[in-house]
Amino acid sequence: MLNRRSFGVGIAAALFAFGTLAGPAMAATARVAVAANFTAAAKEIGTAFQKQSGDTIDFSFGSTGQLYNQISNGAPFDVFLAADTKRPKMALDQGYAVKGTDFTYAIGQIVLYSTDADLVKGKQTLTKADFDKIAIANPKTAPYGTAAVQAMKAMGVYASLKPKVVQGNNIAQTFQFVESGNAALGFVAFSEVAQSEKGSRWVVPSDTYDPIRQNAVILKNGKGNAVAKAFVDFLKGPQAARIIKKYGYATAKGN
Amino acid sequence: MEGLSPEVWIAVRLTVELASITTLLLLVLATPLAWWLARSDAWWKEVVAAVVALPLVLPPTVLGFYFLVALGPGGPGGWLAGLWGGRTLAFTFEGLVAGSVVYSMPFVVQPIRNAFEAMGERPMEVAATLRASPWRAFWTVALPLARPGLLTGAVLGFAHTVGEFGVVLMIGGNIPGETKVLSVAIYDFVETQQWHETNVIAGGMVVFGFLAVFAMMLAEKRMRPAGA
């Protein structure tokens, strides 16, 4: 027992010493808060960035609203990759972010998706409405949900579909509802189905909803952090753009 | 209470309905189970007790995930829903009741089992010598003696169902009047930075939680026979 305990104390002491010695010298890392829908793309971009620069990025994933609340309550993030333009703007207005650093890093697209290979054929699937439940993300909290409602309204099917709508708390949960078969189909992010071929899908025409601009901003906490700055520059670069497109987003320059 | 939207009151009513129905079902299911756990000599009864207690230690996301699968088209819930032409029990009030019963079960079984165990063999033996059938003795002797345990179980089951969040979030689909209970409504308000509504509901939940626990303690103290 004693041995084990002193061993534990030793480890703690070593970690402490390492932390205090290495802490200030090794600031070659940045903390980035990322909207959940961008998880897979962010990880790949992070890996590419690390390979190029040798610096590391610590990602925290969550819903844009929750991340914003954490930031406004002092969470130590350097960069904020939101799923909308509203929260980065709020961060700027409230003084949590560095002025002039916000930009659109990705533009999301919505897809009507079902695991059933024969269900989704296009707009007629929505007008015929031969299904029980259709899943969308919560339009109040998730931009992908807002876009889904806009698209249904533009296609004139919202009133008739409304009683069949179930809401996922975010776009990831909406995808779970469809993927588990509980909802026959749903409006999900293109990024969630871009890597697979299964089921049936229809890319919703982008003129039926406002572009889902996902904005990023450097936070006050990351103002003097060179890695944060380098990461943001990397995110704007061609290598990141390739990854972003691979995951089913458009980029701001439209190419 | 001014300035609260109707959706808050819809959520309050739904939450009370869900907790009431769940508590009634739990008392009906948990009482015989607790009786068996308290009395049986079967070696595997602690296995059953452990399974019943699992929701205490499992993250709600684990339960929510299994519920999503079990209630869906590939699981028993989907089969059941198929009887009236449905596809799934997820996104329904009935689905929430099923989830809540499992989720809150340990909070009801444990106090009742404790009450039955504390009572010992003696009261039932005495009742038997007075020619009461086991069935009658259970209703007229065991249940009244176990009253504090039943009350504790009912209050805890009710309060815990009101406080349930993760499971509801994962299987509910956030439908107003059907599956959007208070805890989910609060989450929405926090996400959209509606602090007024958040404060009112969150404050109300704290007061409710305190009153529930406090009332339970008072009642238990009064009901407990002297010396027990």
Coordinates of C-alpha atoms in Angstrom, one line a residue:
Chain A
M1 CA 0.0 0.0 0.0
L2 CA 2.7 2.4 1.1
N3 CA 4.7 1.7 -2.1
R4 CA 1.8 2.3 -4.3
R5 CA 1.0 5.5 -2.5
S6 CA 4.5 6.9 -2.7
F7 CA 4.6 5.9 -6.3
G8 CA 1.5 8.0 -6.9
V9 CA 3.0 11.0 -5.0
G10 CA 6.1 10.7 -7.1
I11 CA 4.1 10.8 -10.3
A12 CA 2.1 13.8 -9.1
A13 CA 5.3 15.6 -8.2
A14 CA 6.9 14.8 -11.5
L15 CA 3.9 16.0 -13.4
F16 CA 3.9 19.2 -11.3
A17 CA 7.5 19.8 -12.0
F18 CA 7.1 19.1 -15.7
G19 CA 4.1 21.4 -15.8
T20 CA 5.8 24.3 -14.1
L21 CA 9.0 24.0 -16.0
A22 CA 7.6 23.3 -19.4
G23 CA 4.4 25.4 -19.1
P24 CA 5.6 28.9 -20.2
A25 CA 8.3 27.7 -22.5
M26 CA 5.9 25.3 -24.4
A27 CA 3.1 27.7 -25.4
A28 CA 3.1 26.1 -28.8
T29 CA -0.5 25.1 -28.5
A30 CA -3.8 26.8 -29.0
R31 CA -7.3 25.9 -27.7
V32 CA -10.0 26.0 -30.3
A33 CA -13.7 25.7 -29.6
V34 CA -15.5 24.1 -32.5
A35 CA -19.1 23.7 -33.4
A36 CA -20.0 20.0 -33.2
N37 CA -21.0 19.7 -36.9
F38 CA -17.4 20.6 -37.9
T39 CA -15.8 17.9 -35.7
A40 CA -14.4 15.5 -38.3
A41 CA -13.1 18.3 -40.6
A42 CA -11.6 20.2 -37.7
K43 CA -9.7 17.1 -36.5
E44 CA -8.3 16.5 -40.0
I45 CA -7.3 20.2 -40.4
G46 CA -5.7 20.0 -36.9
T47 CA -3.6 17.0 -37.9
A48 CA -2.5 18.7 -41.2
F49 CA -1.7 21.9 -39.3
Q50 CA 0.4 20.0 -36.7
K51 CA 2.3 18.2 -39.5
Q52 CA 3.2 21.4 -41.1
S53 CA 4.0 23.6 -38.1
G54 CA 4.8 21.2 -35.3
D55 CA 2.3 23.1 -33.1
T56 CA -0.7 21.4 -31.6
I57 CA -4.3 22.4 -31.3
D58 CA -6.6 21.3 -28.5
F59 CA -10.1 21.1 -29.7
S60 CA -13.3 21.4 -27.6
F61 CA -16.4 20.3 -29.4
G62 CA -19.9 21.4 -28.5
S63 CA -23.0 23.2 -29.7
T64 CA -22.4 26.8 -30.8
G65 CA -24.8 28.1 -28.1
Q66 CA -23.1 26.1 -25.3
L67 CA -19.6 27.1 -26.4
Y68 CA -20.6 30.7 -26.5
N69 CA -22.0 30.5 -23.0
Q70 CA -18.7 29.0 -21.9
I71 CA -16.7 31.7 -23.6
S72 CA -18.8 34.4 -22.0
N73 CA -18.2 32.8 -18.7
G74 CA -14.4 32.9 -19.1
A75 CA -13.5 29.6 -20.8
P76 CA -9.9 29.8 -21.9
F77 CA -10.4 29.3 -25.7
D78 CA -8.2 31.1 -28.2
V79 CA -10.3 30.6 -31.3
F80 CA -14.0 30.0 -31.8
L81 CA -15.3 28.2 -34.8
A82 CA -19.0 28.6 -34.6
A83 CA -21.8 27.1 -36.7
D84 CA -23.4 30.5 -37.4
T85 CA -22.5 34.2 -37.8
K86 CA -24.6 35.3 -34.8
R87 CA -22.5 34.0 -32.0
P88 CA -19.1 35.3 -33.3
K89 CA -20.8 38.6 -33.8
M90 CA -22.1 38.5 -30.2
A91 CA -18.6 37.7 -29.0
L92 CA -17.3 40.7 -30.8
D93 CA -20.1 43.0 -29.5
Q94 CA -19.6 41.8 -26.0
G95 CA -15.9 42.3 -26.1
Y96 CA -14.9 38.6 -25.9
A97 CA -13.3 38.6 -29.3
V98 CA -10.6 40.5 -31.2
K99 CA -12.1 43.0 -33.6
G100 CA -11.6 42.4 -37.4
T101 CA -10.7 38.7 -37.0
D102 CA -14.0 37.2 -37.9
F103 CA -14.4 35.4 -41.2
T104 CA -16.4 32.7 -42.9
Y105 CA -14.5 29.5 -42.8
A106 CA -17.2 27.1 -44.2
I107 CA -20.7 27.2 -45.6
G108 CA -22.9 24.4 -44.7
Q109 CA -25.4 22.6 -46.9
I110 CA -28.5 20.6 -46.0
V111 CA -29.4 17.3 -47.4
L112 CA -32.6 15.3 -47.1
Y113 CA -31.4 11.9 -46.1
S114 CA -32.9 8.5 -45.3
T115 CA -31.3 5.1 -44.6
D116 CA -33.9 3.6 -46.8
A117 CA -32.4 3.5 -50.3
D118 CA -35.8 4.1 -52.0
L119 CA -37.4 6.8 -49.9
V120 CA -35.7 10.1 -50.8
K121 CA -36.2 11.0 -54.5
G122 CA -36.3 14.8 -54.4
K123 CA -38.9 17.4 -53.7
Q124 CA -41.7 15.0 -54.5
T125 CA -40.8 13.0 -51.4
L126 CA -41.8 16.0 -49.3
T127 CA -45.0 16.8 -51.1
K128 CA -46.1 13.2 -51.1
A129 CA -45.1 13.0 -47.4
D130 CA -45.5 9.2 -47.3
F131 CA -43.6 8.9 -44.0
D132 CA -44.3 9.0 -40.2
K133 CA -41.6 11.4 -38.8
I134 CA -39.2 13.8 -40.3
A135 CA -36.2 14.9 -38.2
I136 CA -34.7 18.4 -38.3
A137 CA -32.3 20.2 -35.9
N138 CA -33.9 22.5 -33.4
P139 CA -34.5 25.6 -35.5
K140 CA -34.2 27.9 -32.4
T141 CA -30.7 26.8 -31.6
A142 CA -29.2 25.2 -34.6
P143 CA -28.6 27.0 -37.9
Y144 CA -29.1 23.7 -39.8
G145 CA -32.6 23.5 -38.3
T146 CA -33.3 27.1 -39.3
A147 CA -32.3 26.3 -42.8
A148 CA -34.4 23.2 -42.9
V149 CA -37.5 25.2 -41.9
Q150 CA -36.7 27.9 -44.5
A151 CA -36.3 25.3 -47.2
M152 CA -39.6 23.6 -46.3
K153 CA -41.4 27.0 -46.3
A154 CA -39.8 27.9 -49.7
M155 CA -41.1 24.6 -51.1
G156 CA -44.5 25.2 -49.6
V157 CA -44.5 22.0 -47.6
Y158 CA -43.9 23.3 -44.1
A159 CA -47.5 23.6 -42.9
S160 CA -48.3 20.1 -44.0
L161 CA -45.1 18.6 -42.6
K162 CA -45.1 20.4 -39.3
P163 CA -47.0 17.7 -37.3
K164 CA -44.5 15.1 -38.5
V165 CA -41.4 17.1 -37.4
V166 CA -39.2 15.9 -34.6
Q167 CA -36.3 17.9 -33.4
G168 CA -32.8 16.8 -32.6
N169 CA -31.0 19.0 -30.1
N170 CA -28.3 19.6 -32.7
I171 CA -27.5 18.4 -36.2
A172 CA -25.5 15.4 -34.9
Q173 CA -28.5 14.2 -32.9
T174 CA -30.8 14.8 -35.8
F175 CA -28.5 12.5 -37.8
Q176 CA -28.8 9.8 -35.0
F177 CA -32.6 10.0 -35.2
V178 CA -32.4 9.2 -38.9
E179 CA -29.5 6.7 -38.7
S180 CA -31.2 4.7 -36.0
G181 CA -34.4 4.5 -38.1
N182 CA -36.6 6.2 -35.6
A183 CA -37.3 9.0 -38.0
A184 CA -37.8 7.8 -41.6
L185 CA -35.9 10.7 -43.0
G186 CA -34.5 14.1 -42.0
F187 CA -32.7 17.2 -43.0
V188 CA -29.1 16.6 -42.0
A189 CA -25.8 18.3 -42.8
F190 CA -24.2 17.3 -46.0
S191 CA -21.0 16.9 -44.0
E192 CA -22.6 14.0 -42.1
V193 CA -23.3 12.0 -45.2
A194 CA -20.5 13.2 -47.5
Q195 CA -18.2 10.3 -46.6
S196 CA -20.7 7.5 -47.3
E197 CA -22.8 6.3 -50.2
K198 CA -25.6 4.4 -48.4
G199 CA -29.3 5.2 -48.1
S200 CA -30.9 7.8 -50.3
R201 CA -30.3 11.6 -50.3
W202 CA -31.2 14.8 -52.0
V203 CA -29.1 17.9 -51.8
V204 CA -31.6 20.6 -51.0
P205 CA -31.3 23.5 -53.6
S206 CA -29.3 26.2 -51.9
D207 CA -31.6 28.9 -53.1
T208 CA -34.3 27.7 -50.8
Y209 CA -32.5 28.8 -47.6
D210 CA -30.1 31.4 -46.4
P211 CA -26.5 30.2 -46.7
I212 CA -25.4 28.6 -43.4
R213 CA -22.3 30.7 -42.9
Q214 CA -20.0 29.3 -40.2
N215 CA -17.9 32.0 -38.9
A216 CA -14.7 31.9 -36.9
V217 CA -13.2 34.6 -34.7
I218 CA -10.0 35.0 -32.5
L219 CA -10.9 35.4 -28.9
K220 CA -9.3 37.9 -26.5
N221 CA -7.7 35.0 -24.7
G222 CA -5.8 34.1 -27.9
K223 CA -4.8 37.6 -28.9
G224 CA -1.1 37.2 -28.3
N225 CA -1.0 33.5 -29.2
A226 CA 1.1 33.0 -32.3
V227 CA -0.3 29.4 -32.7
A228 CA -3.8 30.7 -32.7
K229 CA -3.0 33.2 -35.4
A230 CA -1.1 30.6 -37.5
F231 CA -4.0 28.1 -37.2
V232 CA -6.5 30.7 -38.4
D233 CA -4.2 31.5 -41.4
F234 CA -3.9 27.8 -42.1
L235 CA -7.7 27.5 -42.0
K236 CA -8.0 30.2 -44.7
G237 CA -5.4 28.4 -46.9
P238 CA -5.8 26.0 -49.8
Q239 CA -4.9 22.9 -47.9
A240 CA -7.7 23.5 -45.3
A241 CA -10.1 24.4 -48.1
R242 CA -9.6 21.0 -49.7
I243 CA -10.4 19.3 -46.4
I244 CA -13.4 21.5 -45.8
K245 CA -14.8 20.7 -49.2
K246 CA -14.1 17.0 -48.8
Y247 CA -16.4 17.1 -45.8
G248 CA -19.3 18.6 -47.7
Y249 CA -19.0 22.3 -47.1
A250 CA -18.5 25.1 -49.5
T251 CA -15.9 27.8 -48.8
A252 CA -16.5 31.5 -48.8
K253 CA -14.8 32.2 -52.1
G254 CA -17.2 29.9 -53.8
N255 CA -14.6 27.8 -55.5
Chain B
M1 CA -44.4 34.8 -13.3
E2 CA -45.1 37.6 -15.8
G3 CA -43.7 37.4 -19.3
L4 CA -43.4 33.7 -19.4
S5 CA -44.4 32.2 -22.7
P6 CA -47.2 29.6 -22.9
E7 CA -44.7 27.0 -23.9
V8 CA -43.3 27.1 -20.4
W9 CA -46.6 26.2 -18.9
I10 CA -47.1 23.5 -21.5
A11 CA -43.8 22.1 -20.4
V12 CA -44.7 22.3 -16.8
R13 CA -48.0 20.4 -17.3
L14 CA -46.3 17.8 -19.4
T15 CA -43.5 17.3 -16.8
V16 CA -46.1 16.8 -14.0
E17 CA -48.1 14.3 -16.2
L18 CA -45.0 12.4 -17.0
A19 CA -43.7 12.3 -13.4
S20 CA -47.2 11.3 -12.0
I21 CA -47.8 8.5 -14.5
T22 CA -44.2 7.2 -14.1
T23 CA -44.5 7.3 -10.3
L24 CA -47.8 5.3 -10.3
L25 CA -46.4 2.7 -12.7
L26 CA -43.2 2.5 -10.6
L27 CA -45.1 1.9 -7.3
V28 CA -47.1 -0.9 -9.0
L29 CA -43.9 -2.5 -10.5
A30 CA -41.4 -1.8 -7.8
T31 CA -43.4 -3.0 -4.8
P32 CA -43.6 -6.7 -5.7
L33 CA -40.0 -6.5 -7.0
A34 CA -38.8 -5.0 -3.7
W35 CA -40.8 -7.6 -1.8
W36 CA -39.1 -10.4 -3.7
L37 CA -35.7 -8.8 -3.3
A38 CA -36.3 -8.5 0.5
R39 CA -37.7 -12.0 1.0
S40 CA -36.2 -14.4 -1.6
D41 CA -33.4 -16.8 -0.8
A42 CA -32.5 -17.1 -4.5
W43 CA -28.7 -16.7 -4.9
W44 CA -29.2 -14.7 -8.0
K45 CA -31.4 -12.1 -6.5
E46 CA -28.5 -9.7 -6.0
V47 CA -27.8 -10.0 -9.7
V48 CA -31.4 -8.8 -10.4
A49 CA -30.8 -6.0 -7.8
A50 CA -27.7 -4.9 -9.5
V51 CA -29.4 -4.8 -12.9
V52 CA -32.2 -2.7 -11.4
A53 CA -29.6 -0.3 -9.9
L54 CA -27.7 0.1 -13.1
P55 CA -29.3 3.4 -14.1
L56 CA -27.7 4.9 -11.0
V57 CA -24.2 4.5 -12.4
L58 CA -24.7 4.6 -16.2
P59 CA -24.5 7.9 -18.0
P60 CA -27.9 8.9 -19.4
T61 CA -26.3 9.0 -22.8
V62 CA -25.8 5.2 -22.6
L63 CA -29.4 4.6 -21.5
G64 CA -30.6 7.1 -24.1
F65 CA -28.7 5.3 -26.9
Y66 CA -30.1 1.9 -25.9
F67 CA -33.6 3.3 -25.7
L68 CA -33.2 4.9 -29.1
V69 CA -32.4 1.5 -30.5
A70 CA -34.9 -0.4 -28.4
L71 CA -37.8 2.0 -29.2
G72 CA -37.0 2.1 -32.9
P73 CA -38.1 0.1 -35.9
G74 CA -35.5 -2.7 -35.1
G75 CA -36.5 -3.1 -31.5
P76 CA -39.4 -4.1 -29.3
G77 CA -40.7 -0.5 -29.2
G78 CA -41.0 -0.4 -33.0
W79 CA -42.9 -3.8 -32.9
L80 CA -45.3 -2.4 -30.3
A81 CA -45.8 0.8 -32.2
G82 CA -46.5 -1.3 -35.3
L83 CA -49.6 -2.6 -33.6
W84 CA -51.2 0.7 -34.2
G85 CA -49.4 1.5 -37.4
G86 CA -46.6 3.5 -35.9
R87 CA -42.9 3.2 -36.7
T88 CA -41.3 3.9 -33.4
L89 CA -42.0 4.6 -29.8
A90 CA -39.3 7.3 -29.7
F91 CA -40.7 10.9 -29.9
T92 CA -43.9 9.8 -28.1
F93 CA -45.1 10.5 -24.5
E94 CA -45.4 6.7 -24.1
G95 CA -41.8 6.3 -25.0
L96 CA -40.8 8.8 -22.4
V97 CA -42.9 7.0 -19.8
A98 CA -41.1 3.7 -20.7
G99 CA -37.7 5.4 -20.5
S100 CA -38.5 7.1 -17.2
V101 CA -39.8 3.9 -15.5
V102 CA -36.4 2.2 -16.2
Y103 CA -34.4 5.3 -15.4
S104 CA -36.1 6.0 -12.0
M105 CA -36.7 2.4 -11.0
P106 CA -33.7 2.1 -8.5
F107 CA -34.9 5.2 -6.6
V108 CA -38.2 3.5 -5.9
V109 CA -37.1 -0.1 -5.4
Q110 CA -34.3 0.6 -2.9
P111 CA -36.3 2.4 -0.2
I112 CA -39.2 0.0 -0.4
R113 CA -36.9 -3.0 -0.2
N114 CA -35.2 -1.4 2.8
A115 CA -38.5 -0.9 4.5
F116 CA -39.5 -4.6 3.9
E117 CA -36.2 -5.8 5.2
A118 CA -36.3 -3.6 8.3
M119 CA -39.7 -5.1 9.1
G120 CA -38.2 -8.5 9.5
E121 CA -40.1 -11.9 9.4
R122 CA -42.0 -11.5 12.6
P123 CA -45.0 -9.4 11.6
M124 CA -45.8 -11.8 8.8
E125 CA -45.4 -14.9 11.1
V126 CA -47.7 -13.3 13.6
A127 CA -50.3 -12.6 10.9
A128 CA -50.1 -16.2 9.8
T129 CA -50.7 -17.5 13.3
L130 CA -53.8 -15.3 13.3
R131 CA -54.8 -17.2 10.1
A132 CA -54.4 -14.3 7.7
S133 CA -53.6 -15.5 4.3
P134 CA -50.2 -14.4 2.9
W135 CA -52.0 -12.2 0.4
R136 CA -54.1 -10.5 3.1
A137 CA -51.2 -10.2 5.5
F138 CA -49.2 -8.5 2.7
W139 CA -52.0 -5.9 2.2
T140 CA -52.9 -5.3 5.9
V141 CA -49.6 -5.8 7.6
A142 CA -46.6 -5.5 5.4
L143 CA -47.7 -2.6 3.2
P144 CA -48.8 -0.3 6.1
L145 CA -45.5 -1.1 7.9
A146 CA -43.5 -0.2 4.8
R147 CA -45.3 3.1 4.4
P148 CA -42.3 5.3 5.0
G149 CA -40.4 3.4 2.3
L150 CA -43.2 3.6 -0.1
L151 CA -43.5 7.3 0.5
T152 CA -39.7 7.9 0.1
G153 CA -39.8 5.8 -3.1
A154 CA -42.7 7.7 -4.5
V155 CA -41.2 11.1 -3.8
L156 CA -37.8 10.2 -5.1
G157 CA -39.2 8.5 -8.2
F158 CA -41.4 11.6 -9.0
A159 CA -38.6 14.1 -8.3
H160 CA -36.0 12.1 -10.3
T161 CA -38.3 11.9 -13.3
V162 CA -38.9 15.6 -13.2
G163 CA -35.1 16.0 -13.1
E164 CA -34.5 13.6 -16.0
F165 CA -32.7 15.2 -18.9
G166 CA -30.2 13.2 -20.9
V167 CA -32.5 10.3 -21.7
V168 CA -35.4 12.6 -22.7
L169 CA -33.1 14.7 -24.9
M170 CA -32.0 11.6 -26.7
I171 CA -35.3 9.9 -27.3
G172 CA -37.8 12.8 -27.1
G173 CA -37.4 14.8 -30.3
N174 CA -38.3 18.0 -28.5
I175 CA -42.0 18.1 -29.4
P176 CA -44.0 20.7 -27.5
G177 CA -46.8 19.1 -25.5
E178 CA -45.6 15.6 -26.2
T179 CA -41.9 15.3 -25.2
K180 CA -40.6 18.7 -24.5
V181 CA -40.4 18.6 -20.7
L182 CA -39.0 21.3 -18.4
S183 CA -35.4 20.1 -18.3
V184 CA -35.2 20.2 -22.1
A185 CA -37.0 23.6 -22.2
I186 CA -34.3 25.0 -19.9
Y187 CA -31.6 23.6 -22.1
D188 CA -33.2 25.4 -25.1
F189 CA -33.4 28.7 -23.2
V190 CA -29.8 28.4 -22.1
E191 CA -28.7 27.7 -25.7
T192 CA -30.5 30.7 -27.0
Q193 CA -29.4 32.9 -24.1
Q194 CA -32.9 33.6 -22.9
W195 CA -31.8 34.2 -19.3
H196 CA -35.1 35.4 -17.9
E197 CA -36.9 32.2 -18.7
T198 CA -33.9 30.2 -17.7
N199 CA -33.8 31.9 -14.3
V200 CA -37.4 31.5 -13.6
I201 CA -37.6 27.8 -14.4
A202 CA -34.2 26.9 -12.9
G203 CA -35.1 28.7 -9.7
G204 CA -38.5 27.0 -9.7
M205 CA -36.8 23.6 -10.0
V206 CA -34.5 24.3 -7.1
V207 CA -37.4 25.3 -4.9
F208 CA -39.4 22.2 -6.0
G209 CA -36.5 19.9 -5.4
F210 CA -35.9 21.3 -1.9
L211 CA -39.6 21.1 -1.0
A212 CA -39.8 17.5 -2.2
V213 CA -36.8 16.3 -0.2
F214 CA -37.7 18.3 2.8
A215 CA -41.4 17.1 2.9
M216 CA -40.2 13.6 2.5
M217 CA -37.8 13.9 5.5
L218 CA -40.6 15.4 7.7
A219 CA -43.1 12.8 6.7
E220 CA -40.7 10.0 7.2
K221 CA -39.8 11.2 10.6
R222 CA -43.4 11.5 11.7
M223 CA -44.4 8.1 10.3
R224 CA -41.5 6.2 11.7
P225 CA -42.6 4.2 14.7
A226 CA -40.7 5.1 17.9
G227 CA -37.6 3.0 18.3
A228 CA -37.4 1.9 14.7

